[in-house]
mmCIF file of N, CA, C and O in Angstrom:
data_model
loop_
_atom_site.group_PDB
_atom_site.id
_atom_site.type_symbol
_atom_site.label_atom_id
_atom_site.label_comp_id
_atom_site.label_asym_id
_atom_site.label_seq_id
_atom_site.Cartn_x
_atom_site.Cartn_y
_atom_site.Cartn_z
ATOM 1 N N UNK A 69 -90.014 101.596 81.848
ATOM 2 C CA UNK A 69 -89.833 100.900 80.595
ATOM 3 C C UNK A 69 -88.583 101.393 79.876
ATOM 4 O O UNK A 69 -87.949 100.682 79.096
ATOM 5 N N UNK A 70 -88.278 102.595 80.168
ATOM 6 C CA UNK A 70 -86.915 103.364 79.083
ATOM 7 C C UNK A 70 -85.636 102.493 80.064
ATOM 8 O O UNK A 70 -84.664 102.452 79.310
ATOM 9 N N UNK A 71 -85.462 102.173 80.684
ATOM 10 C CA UNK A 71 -84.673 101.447 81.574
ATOM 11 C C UNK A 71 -84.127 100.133 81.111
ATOM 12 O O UNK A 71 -82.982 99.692 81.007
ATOM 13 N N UNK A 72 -85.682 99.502 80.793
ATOM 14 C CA UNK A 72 -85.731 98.468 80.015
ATOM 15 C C UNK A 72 -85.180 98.164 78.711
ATOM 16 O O UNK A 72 -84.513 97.171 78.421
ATOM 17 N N UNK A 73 -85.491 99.021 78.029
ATOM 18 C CA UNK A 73 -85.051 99.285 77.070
ATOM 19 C C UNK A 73 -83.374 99.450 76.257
ATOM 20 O O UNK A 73 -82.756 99.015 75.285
ATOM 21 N N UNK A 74 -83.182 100.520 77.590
ATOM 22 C CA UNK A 74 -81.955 101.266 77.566
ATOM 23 C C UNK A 74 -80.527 99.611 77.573
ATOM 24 O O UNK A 74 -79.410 99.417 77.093
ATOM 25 N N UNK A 75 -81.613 98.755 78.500
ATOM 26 C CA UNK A 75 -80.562 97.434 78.708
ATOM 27 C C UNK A 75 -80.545 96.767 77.830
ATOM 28 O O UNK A 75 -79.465 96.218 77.613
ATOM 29 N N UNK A 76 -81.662 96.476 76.915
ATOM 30 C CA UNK A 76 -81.551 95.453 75.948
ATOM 31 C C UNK A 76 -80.675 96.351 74.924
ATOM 32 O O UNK A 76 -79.533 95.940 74.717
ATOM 33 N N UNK A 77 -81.045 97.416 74.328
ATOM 34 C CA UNK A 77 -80.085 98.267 73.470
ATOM 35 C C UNK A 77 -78.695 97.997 73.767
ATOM 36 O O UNK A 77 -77.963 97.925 72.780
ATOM 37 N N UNK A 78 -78.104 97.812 75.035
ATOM 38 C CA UNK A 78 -76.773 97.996 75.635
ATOM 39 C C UNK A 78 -76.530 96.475 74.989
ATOM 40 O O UNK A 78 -75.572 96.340 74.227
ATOM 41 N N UNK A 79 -77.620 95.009 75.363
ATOM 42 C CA UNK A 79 -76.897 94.211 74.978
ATOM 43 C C UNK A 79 -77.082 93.789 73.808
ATOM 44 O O UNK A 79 -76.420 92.832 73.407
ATOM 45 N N UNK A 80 -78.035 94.415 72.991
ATOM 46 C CA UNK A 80 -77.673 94.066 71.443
ATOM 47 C C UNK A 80 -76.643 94.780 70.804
ATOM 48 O O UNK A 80 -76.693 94.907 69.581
ATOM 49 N N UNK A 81 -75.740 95.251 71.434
ATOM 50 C CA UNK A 81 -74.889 96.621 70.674
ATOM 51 C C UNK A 81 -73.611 95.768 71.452
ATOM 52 O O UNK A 81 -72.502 95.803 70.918
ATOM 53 N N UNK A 82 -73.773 95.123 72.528
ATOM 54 C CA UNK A 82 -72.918 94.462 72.866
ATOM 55 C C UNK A 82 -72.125 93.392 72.033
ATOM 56 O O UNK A 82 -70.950 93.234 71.702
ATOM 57 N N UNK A 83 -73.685 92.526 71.792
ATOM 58 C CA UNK A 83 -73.710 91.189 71.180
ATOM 59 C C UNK A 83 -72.640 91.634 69.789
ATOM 60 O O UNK A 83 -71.584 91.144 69.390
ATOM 61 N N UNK A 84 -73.436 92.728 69.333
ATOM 62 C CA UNK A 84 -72.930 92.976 68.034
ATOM 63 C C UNK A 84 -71.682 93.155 68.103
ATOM 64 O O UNK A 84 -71.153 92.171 67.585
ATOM 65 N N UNK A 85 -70.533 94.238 68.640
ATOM 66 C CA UNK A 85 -69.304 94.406 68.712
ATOM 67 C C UNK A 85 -68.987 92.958 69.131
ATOM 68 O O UNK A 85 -68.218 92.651 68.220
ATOM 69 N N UNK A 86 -69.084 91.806 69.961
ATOM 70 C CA UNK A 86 -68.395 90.845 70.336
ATOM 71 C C UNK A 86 -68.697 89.957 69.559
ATOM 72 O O UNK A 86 -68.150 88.856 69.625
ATOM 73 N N UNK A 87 -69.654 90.253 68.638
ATOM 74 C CA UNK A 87 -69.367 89.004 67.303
ATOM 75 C C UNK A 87 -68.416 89.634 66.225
ATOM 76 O O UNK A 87 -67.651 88.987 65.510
ATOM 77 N N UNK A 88 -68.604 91.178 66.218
ATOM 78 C CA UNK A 88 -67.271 91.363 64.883
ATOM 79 C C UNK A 88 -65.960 91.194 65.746
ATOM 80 O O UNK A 88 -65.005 91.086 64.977
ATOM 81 N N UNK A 89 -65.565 91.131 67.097
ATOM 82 C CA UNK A 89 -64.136 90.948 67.483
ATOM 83 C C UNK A 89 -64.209 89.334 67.553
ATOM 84 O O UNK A 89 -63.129 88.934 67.119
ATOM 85 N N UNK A 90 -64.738 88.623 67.787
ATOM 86 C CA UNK A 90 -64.693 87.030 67.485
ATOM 87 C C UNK A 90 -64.725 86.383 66.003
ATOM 88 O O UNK A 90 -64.114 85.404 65.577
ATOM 89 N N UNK A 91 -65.817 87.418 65.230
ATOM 90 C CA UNK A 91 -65.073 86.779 63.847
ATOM 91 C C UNK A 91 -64.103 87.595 63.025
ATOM 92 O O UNK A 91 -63.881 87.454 61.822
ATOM 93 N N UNK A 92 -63.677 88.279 63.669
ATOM 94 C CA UNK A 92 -62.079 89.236 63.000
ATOM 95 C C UNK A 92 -60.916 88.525 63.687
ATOM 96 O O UNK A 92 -59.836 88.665 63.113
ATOM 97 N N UNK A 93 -60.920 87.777 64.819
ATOM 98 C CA UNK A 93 -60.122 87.329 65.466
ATOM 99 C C UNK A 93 -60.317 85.625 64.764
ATOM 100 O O UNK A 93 -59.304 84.990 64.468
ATOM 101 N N UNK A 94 -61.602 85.074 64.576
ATOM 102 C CA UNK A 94 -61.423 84.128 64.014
ATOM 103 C C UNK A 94 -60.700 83.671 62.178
ATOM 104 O O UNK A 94 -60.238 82.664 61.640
ATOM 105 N N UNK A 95 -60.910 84.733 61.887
ATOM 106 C CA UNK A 95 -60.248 84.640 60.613
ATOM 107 C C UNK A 95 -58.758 85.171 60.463
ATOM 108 O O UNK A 95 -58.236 85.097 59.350
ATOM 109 N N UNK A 96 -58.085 85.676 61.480
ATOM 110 C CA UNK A 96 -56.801 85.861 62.055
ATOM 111 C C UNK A 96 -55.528 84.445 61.994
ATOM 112 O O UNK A 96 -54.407 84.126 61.600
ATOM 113 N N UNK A 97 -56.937 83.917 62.832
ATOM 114 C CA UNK A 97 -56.242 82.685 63.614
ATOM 115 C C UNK A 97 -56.282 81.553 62.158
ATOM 116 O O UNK A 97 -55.289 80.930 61.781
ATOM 117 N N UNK A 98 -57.548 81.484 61.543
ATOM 118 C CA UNK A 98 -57.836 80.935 60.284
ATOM 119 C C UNK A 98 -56.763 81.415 59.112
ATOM 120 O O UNK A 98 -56.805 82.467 58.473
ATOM 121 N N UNK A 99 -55.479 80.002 58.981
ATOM 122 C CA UNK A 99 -54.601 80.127 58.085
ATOM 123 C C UNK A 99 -55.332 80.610 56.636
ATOM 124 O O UNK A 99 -56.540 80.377 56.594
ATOM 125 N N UNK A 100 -54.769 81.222 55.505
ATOM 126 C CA UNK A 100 -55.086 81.219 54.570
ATOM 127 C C UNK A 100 -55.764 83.032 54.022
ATOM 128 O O UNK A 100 -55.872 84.004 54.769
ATOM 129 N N UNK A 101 -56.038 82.981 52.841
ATOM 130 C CA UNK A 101 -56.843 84.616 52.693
ATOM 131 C C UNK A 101 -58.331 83.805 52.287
ATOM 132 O O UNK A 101 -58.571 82.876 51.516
ATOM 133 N N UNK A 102 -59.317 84.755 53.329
ATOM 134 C CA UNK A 102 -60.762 84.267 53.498
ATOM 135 C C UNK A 102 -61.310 85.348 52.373
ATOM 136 O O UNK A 102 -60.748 86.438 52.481
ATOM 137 N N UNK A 103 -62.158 85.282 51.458
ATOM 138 C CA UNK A 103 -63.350 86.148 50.525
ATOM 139 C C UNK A 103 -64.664 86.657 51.462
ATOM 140 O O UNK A 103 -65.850 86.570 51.146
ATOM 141 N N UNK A 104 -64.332 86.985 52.195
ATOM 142 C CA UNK A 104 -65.855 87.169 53.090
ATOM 143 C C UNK A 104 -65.331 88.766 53.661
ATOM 144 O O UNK A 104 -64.315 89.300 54.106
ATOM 145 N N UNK A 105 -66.612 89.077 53.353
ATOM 146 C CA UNK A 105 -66.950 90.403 53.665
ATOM 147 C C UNK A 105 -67.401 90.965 55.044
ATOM 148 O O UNK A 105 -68.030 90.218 55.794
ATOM 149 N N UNK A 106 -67.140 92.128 55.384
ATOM 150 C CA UNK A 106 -67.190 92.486 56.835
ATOM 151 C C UNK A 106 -68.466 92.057 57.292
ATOM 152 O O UNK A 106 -68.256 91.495 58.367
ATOM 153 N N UNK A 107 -69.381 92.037 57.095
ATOM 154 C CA UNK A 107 -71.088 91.399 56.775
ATOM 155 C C UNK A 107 -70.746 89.940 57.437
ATOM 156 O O UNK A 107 -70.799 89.535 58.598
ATOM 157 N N UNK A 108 -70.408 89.385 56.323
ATOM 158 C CA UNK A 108 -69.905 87.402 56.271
ATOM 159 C C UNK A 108 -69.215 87.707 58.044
ATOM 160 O O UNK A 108 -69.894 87.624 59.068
ATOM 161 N N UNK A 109 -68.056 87.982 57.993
ATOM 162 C CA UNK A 109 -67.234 88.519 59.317
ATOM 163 C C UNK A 109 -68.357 88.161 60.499
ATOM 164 O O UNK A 109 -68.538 87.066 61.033
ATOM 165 N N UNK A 110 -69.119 89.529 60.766
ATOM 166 C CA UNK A 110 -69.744 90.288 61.564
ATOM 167 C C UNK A 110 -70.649 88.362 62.009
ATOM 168 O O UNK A 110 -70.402 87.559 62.909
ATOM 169 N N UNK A 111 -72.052 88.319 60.437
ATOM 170 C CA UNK A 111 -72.762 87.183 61.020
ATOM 171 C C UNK A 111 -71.918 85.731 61.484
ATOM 172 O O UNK A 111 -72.578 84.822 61.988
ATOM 173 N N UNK A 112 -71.048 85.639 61.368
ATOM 174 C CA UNK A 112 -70.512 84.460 61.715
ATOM 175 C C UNK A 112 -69.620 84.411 62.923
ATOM 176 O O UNK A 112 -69.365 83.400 63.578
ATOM 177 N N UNK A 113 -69.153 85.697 63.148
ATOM 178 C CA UNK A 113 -69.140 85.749 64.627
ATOM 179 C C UNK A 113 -69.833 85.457 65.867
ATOM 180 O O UNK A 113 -69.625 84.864 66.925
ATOM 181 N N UNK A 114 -70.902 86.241 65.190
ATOM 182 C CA UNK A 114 -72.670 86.329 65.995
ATOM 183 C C UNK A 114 -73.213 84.698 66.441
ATOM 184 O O UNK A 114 -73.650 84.298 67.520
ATOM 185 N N UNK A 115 -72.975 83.922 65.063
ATOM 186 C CA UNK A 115 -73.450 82.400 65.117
ATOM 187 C C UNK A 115 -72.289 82.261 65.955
ATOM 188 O O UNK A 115 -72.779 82.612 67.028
ATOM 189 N N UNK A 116 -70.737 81.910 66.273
ATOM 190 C CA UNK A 116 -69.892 81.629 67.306
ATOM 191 C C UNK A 116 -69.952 82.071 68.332
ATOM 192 O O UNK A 116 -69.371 81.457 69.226
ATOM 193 N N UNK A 117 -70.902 83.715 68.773
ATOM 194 C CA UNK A 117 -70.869 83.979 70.076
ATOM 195 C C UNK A 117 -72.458 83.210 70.719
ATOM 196 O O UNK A 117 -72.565 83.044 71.934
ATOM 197 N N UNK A 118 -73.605 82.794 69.768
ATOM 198 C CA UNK A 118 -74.159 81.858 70.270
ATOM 199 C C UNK A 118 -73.797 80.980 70.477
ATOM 200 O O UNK A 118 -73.380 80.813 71.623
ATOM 201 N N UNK A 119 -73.717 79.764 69.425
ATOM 202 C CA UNK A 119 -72.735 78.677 70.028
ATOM 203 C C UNK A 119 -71.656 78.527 71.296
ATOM 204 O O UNK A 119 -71.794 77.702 72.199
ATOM 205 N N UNK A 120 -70.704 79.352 71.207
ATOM 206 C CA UNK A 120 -70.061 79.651 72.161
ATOM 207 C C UNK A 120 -70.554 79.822 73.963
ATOM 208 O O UNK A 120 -70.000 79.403 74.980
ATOM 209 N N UNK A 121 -71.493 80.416 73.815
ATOM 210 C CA UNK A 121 -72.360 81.113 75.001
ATOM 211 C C UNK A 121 -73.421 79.922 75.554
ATOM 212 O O UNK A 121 -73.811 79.727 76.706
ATOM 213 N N UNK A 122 -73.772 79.133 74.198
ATOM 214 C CA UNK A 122 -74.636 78.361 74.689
ATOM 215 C C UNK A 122 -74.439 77.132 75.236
ATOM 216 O O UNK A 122 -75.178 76.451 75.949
ATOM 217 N N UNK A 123 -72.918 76.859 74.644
ATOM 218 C CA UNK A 123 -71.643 75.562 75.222
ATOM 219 C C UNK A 123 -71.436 75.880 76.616
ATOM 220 O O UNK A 123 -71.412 74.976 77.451
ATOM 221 N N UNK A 124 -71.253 77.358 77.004
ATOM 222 C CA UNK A 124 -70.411 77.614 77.911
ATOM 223 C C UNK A 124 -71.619 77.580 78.864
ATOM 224 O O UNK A 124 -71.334 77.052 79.940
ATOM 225 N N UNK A 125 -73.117 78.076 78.740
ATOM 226 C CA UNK A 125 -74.180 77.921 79.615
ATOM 227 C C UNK A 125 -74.685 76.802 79.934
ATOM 228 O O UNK A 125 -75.536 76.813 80.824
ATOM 229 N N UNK A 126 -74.287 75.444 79.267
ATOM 230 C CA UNK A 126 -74.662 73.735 79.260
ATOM 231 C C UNK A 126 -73.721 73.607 80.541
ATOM 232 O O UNK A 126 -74.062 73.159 81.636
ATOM 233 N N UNK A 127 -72.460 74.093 80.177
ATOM 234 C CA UNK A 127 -70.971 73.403 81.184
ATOM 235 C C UNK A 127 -71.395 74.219 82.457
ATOM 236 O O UNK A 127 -70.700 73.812 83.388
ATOM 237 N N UNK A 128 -72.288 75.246 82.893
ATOM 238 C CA UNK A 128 -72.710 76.163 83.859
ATOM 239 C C UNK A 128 -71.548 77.137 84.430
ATOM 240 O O UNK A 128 -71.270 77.375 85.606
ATOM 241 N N UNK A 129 -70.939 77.641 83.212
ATOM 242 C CA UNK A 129 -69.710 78.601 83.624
ATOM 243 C C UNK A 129 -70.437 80.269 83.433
ATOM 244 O O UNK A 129 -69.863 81.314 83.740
ATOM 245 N N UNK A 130 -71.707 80.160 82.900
ATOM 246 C CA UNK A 130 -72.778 81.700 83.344
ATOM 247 C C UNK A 130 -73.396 81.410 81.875
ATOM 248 O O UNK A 130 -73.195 80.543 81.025
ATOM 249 N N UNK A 131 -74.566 82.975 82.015
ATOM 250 C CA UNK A 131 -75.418 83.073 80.912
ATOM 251 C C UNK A 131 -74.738 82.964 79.791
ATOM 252 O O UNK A 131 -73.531 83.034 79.557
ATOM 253 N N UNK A 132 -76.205 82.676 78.736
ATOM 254 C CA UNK A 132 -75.604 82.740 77.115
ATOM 255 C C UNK A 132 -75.215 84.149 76.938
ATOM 256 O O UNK A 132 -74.416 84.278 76.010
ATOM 257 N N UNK A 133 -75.545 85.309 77.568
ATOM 258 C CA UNK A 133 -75.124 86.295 76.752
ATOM 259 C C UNK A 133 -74.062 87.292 77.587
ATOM 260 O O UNK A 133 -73.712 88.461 77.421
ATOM 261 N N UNK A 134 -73.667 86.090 78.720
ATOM 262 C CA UNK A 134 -72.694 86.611 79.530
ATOM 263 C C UNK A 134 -71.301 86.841 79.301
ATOM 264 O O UNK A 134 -70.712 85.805 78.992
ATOM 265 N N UNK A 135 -70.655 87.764 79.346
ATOM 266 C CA UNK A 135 -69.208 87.360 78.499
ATOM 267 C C UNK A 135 -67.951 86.507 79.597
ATOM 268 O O UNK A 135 -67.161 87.056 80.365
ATOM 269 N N UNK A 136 -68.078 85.427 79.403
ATOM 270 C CA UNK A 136 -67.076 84.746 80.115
ATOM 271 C C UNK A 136 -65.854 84.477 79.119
ATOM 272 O O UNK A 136 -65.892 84.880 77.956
ATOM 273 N N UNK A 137 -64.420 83.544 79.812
ATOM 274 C CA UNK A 137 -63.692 83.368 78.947
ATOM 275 C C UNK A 137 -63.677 81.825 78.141
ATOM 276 O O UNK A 137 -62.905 81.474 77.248
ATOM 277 N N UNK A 138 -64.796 81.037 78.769
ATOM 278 C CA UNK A 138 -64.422 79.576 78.357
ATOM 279 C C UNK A 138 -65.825 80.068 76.837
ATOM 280 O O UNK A 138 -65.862 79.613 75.694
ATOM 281 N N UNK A 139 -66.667 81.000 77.425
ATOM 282 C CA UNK A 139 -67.745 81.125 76.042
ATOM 283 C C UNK A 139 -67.185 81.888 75.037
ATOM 284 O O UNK A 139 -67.693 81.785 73.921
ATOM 285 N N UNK A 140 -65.954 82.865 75.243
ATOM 286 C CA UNK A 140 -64.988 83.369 74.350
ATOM 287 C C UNK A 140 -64.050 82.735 73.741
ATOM 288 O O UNK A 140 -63.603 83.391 72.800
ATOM 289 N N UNK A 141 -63.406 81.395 73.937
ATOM 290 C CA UNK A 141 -62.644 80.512 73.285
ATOM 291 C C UNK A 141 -63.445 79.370 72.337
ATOM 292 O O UNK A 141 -63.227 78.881 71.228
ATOM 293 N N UNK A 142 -64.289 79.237 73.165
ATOM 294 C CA UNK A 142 -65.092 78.523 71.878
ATOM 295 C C UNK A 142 -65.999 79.414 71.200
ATOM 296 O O UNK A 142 -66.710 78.656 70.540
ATOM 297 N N UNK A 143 -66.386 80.638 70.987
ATOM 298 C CA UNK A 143 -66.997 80.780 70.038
ATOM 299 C C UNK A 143 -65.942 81.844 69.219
ATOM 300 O O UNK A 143 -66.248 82.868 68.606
ATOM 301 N N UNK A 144 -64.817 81.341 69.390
ATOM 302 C CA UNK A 144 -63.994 81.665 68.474
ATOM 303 C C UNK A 144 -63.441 80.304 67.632
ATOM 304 O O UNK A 144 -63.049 80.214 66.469
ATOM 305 N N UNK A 145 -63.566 79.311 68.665
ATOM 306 C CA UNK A 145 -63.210 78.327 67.637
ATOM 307 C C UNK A 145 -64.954 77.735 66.543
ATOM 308 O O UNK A 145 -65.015 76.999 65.558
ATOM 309 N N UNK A 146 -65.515 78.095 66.919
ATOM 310 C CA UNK A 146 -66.833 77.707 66.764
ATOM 311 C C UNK A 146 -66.733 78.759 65.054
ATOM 312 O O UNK A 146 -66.798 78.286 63.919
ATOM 313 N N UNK A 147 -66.579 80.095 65.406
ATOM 314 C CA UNK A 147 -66.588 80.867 63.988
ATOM 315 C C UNK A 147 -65.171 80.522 63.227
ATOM 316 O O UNK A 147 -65.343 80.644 62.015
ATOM 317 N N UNK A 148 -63.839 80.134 63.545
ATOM 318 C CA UNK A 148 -63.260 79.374 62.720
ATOM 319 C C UNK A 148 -63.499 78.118 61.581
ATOM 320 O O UNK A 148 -63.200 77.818 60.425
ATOM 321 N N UNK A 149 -64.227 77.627 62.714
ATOM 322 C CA UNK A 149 -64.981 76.235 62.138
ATOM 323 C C UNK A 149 -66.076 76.691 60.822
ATOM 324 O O UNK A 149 -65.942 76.368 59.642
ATOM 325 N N UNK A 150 -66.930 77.342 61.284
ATOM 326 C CA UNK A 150 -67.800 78.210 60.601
ATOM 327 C C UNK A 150 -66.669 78.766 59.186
ATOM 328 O O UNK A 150 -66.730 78.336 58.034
ATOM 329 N N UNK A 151 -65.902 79.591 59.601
ATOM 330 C CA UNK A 151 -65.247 80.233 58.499
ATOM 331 C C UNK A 151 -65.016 79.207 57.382
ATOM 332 O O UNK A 151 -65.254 79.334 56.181
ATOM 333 N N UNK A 152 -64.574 78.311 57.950
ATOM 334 C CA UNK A 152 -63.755 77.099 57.601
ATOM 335 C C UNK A 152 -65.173 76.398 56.450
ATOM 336 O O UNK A 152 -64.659 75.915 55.441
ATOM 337 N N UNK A 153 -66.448 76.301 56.447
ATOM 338 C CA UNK A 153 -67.639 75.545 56.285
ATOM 339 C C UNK A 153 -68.295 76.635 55.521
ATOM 340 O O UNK A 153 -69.209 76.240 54.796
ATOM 341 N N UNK A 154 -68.000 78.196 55.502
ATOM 342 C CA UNK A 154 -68.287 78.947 54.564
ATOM 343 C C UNK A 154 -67.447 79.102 53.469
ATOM 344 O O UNK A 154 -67.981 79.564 52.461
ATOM 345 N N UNK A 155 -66.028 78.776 53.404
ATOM 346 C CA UNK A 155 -65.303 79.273 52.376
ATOM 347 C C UNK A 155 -65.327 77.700 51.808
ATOM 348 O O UNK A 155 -64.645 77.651 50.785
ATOM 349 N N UNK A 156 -65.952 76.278 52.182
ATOM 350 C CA UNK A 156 -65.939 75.432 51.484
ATOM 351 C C UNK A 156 -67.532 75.436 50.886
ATOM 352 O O UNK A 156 -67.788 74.699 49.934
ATOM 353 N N UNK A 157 -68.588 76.285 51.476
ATOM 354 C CA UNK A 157 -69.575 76.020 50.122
ATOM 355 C C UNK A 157 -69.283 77.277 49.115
ATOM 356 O O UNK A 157 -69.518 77.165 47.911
ATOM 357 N N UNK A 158 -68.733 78.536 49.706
ATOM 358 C CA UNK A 158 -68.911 79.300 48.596
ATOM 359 C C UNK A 158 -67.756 78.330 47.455
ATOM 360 O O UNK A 158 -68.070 78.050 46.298
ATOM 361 N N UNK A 159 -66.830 78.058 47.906
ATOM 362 C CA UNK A 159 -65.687 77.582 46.561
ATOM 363 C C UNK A 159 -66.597 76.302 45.747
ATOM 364 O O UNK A 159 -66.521 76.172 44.525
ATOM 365 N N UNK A 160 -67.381 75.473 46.537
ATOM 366 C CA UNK A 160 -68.061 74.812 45.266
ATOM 367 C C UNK A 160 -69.016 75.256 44.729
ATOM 368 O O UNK A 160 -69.204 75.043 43.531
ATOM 369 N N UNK A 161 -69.663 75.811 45.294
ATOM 370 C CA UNK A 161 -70.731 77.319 44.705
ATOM 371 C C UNK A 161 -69.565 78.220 43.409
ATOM 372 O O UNK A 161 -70.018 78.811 42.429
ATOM 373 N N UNK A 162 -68.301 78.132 43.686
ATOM 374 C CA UNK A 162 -68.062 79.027 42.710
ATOM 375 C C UNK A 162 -66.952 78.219 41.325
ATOM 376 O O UNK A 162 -66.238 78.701 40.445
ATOM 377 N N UNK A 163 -67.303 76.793 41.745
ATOM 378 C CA UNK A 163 -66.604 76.196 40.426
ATOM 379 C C UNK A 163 -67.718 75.269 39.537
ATOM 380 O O UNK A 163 -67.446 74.750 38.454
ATOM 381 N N UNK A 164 -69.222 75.161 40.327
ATOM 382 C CA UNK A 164 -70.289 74.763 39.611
ATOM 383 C C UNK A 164 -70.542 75.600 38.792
ATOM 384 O O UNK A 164 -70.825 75.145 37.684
ATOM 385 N N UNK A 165 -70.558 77.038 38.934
ATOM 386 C CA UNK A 165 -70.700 77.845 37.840
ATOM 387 C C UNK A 165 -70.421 77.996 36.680
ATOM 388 O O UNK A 165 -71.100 78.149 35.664
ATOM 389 N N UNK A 166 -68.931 77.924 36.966
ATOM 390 C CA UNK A 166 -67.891 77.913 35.642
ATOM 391 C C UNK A 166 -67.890 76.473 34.817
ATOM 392 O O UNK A 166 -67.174 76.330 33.826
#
C-alpha cells in the first residue's frame, strides 16, 4: 500500500507544479497586467491542465494525467482563455460595486 501511495503523492505534487508552470506561462503569453494572485495562478492552471489532458485524451495522444506536448499547448491555451474569463468577471464584479 506505501507504494501506492508513494505514486499518487508523486502525481498530485506533479499535477500541482504543472498547473503553476502552465498558469505562469499562461499569463506570460496573456498581453496586459493580470490582478490574480499566485492562488488565482496556481487554480487556473490546474483547470487548463485538466482541460488540456482531457482534449488531448479524446484526440488519443495518452492519459489525462499524462504529460504530453499536444495536452501542454492546450492547456495553456485553455488557462489563457480562463485568465482571459477571470479578469472579465472580476472587472465587472469590481465596477458594480462602485
Amino acid at each position: 500500500m506505501s507504494k501506492a501511495i508513494d505514486y499518487l503523492e508523486a502525481h498530485v505534487i506533479g499535477f500541482i507544479v504543472a498547473g503553476l508552470i502552465i498558469g505562469a506561462l499562461a499569463r506570460l503569453i496573456k498581453p496586459g497586467k493580470q490582478n490574480l494572485g499566485i492562488v488565482a495562478t496556481l487554480l487556473l492552471g490546474l483547470v487548463g491542465s485538466v482541460i488540456g489532458g482531457t482534449i488531448a485524451n479524446l484526440l488519443g495522444t495518452g492519459d489525462i494525467f499524462e504529460l504530453n506536448v499536444l495536452g501542454f499547448i492546450i492547456a495553456v491555451i485553455a488557462s489563457v482563455l480562463l485568465i482571459g474569463v477571470a479578469e472579465a468577471i472580476a472587472g465587472r464584479n469590481r465596477t458594480s460595486v462602485r
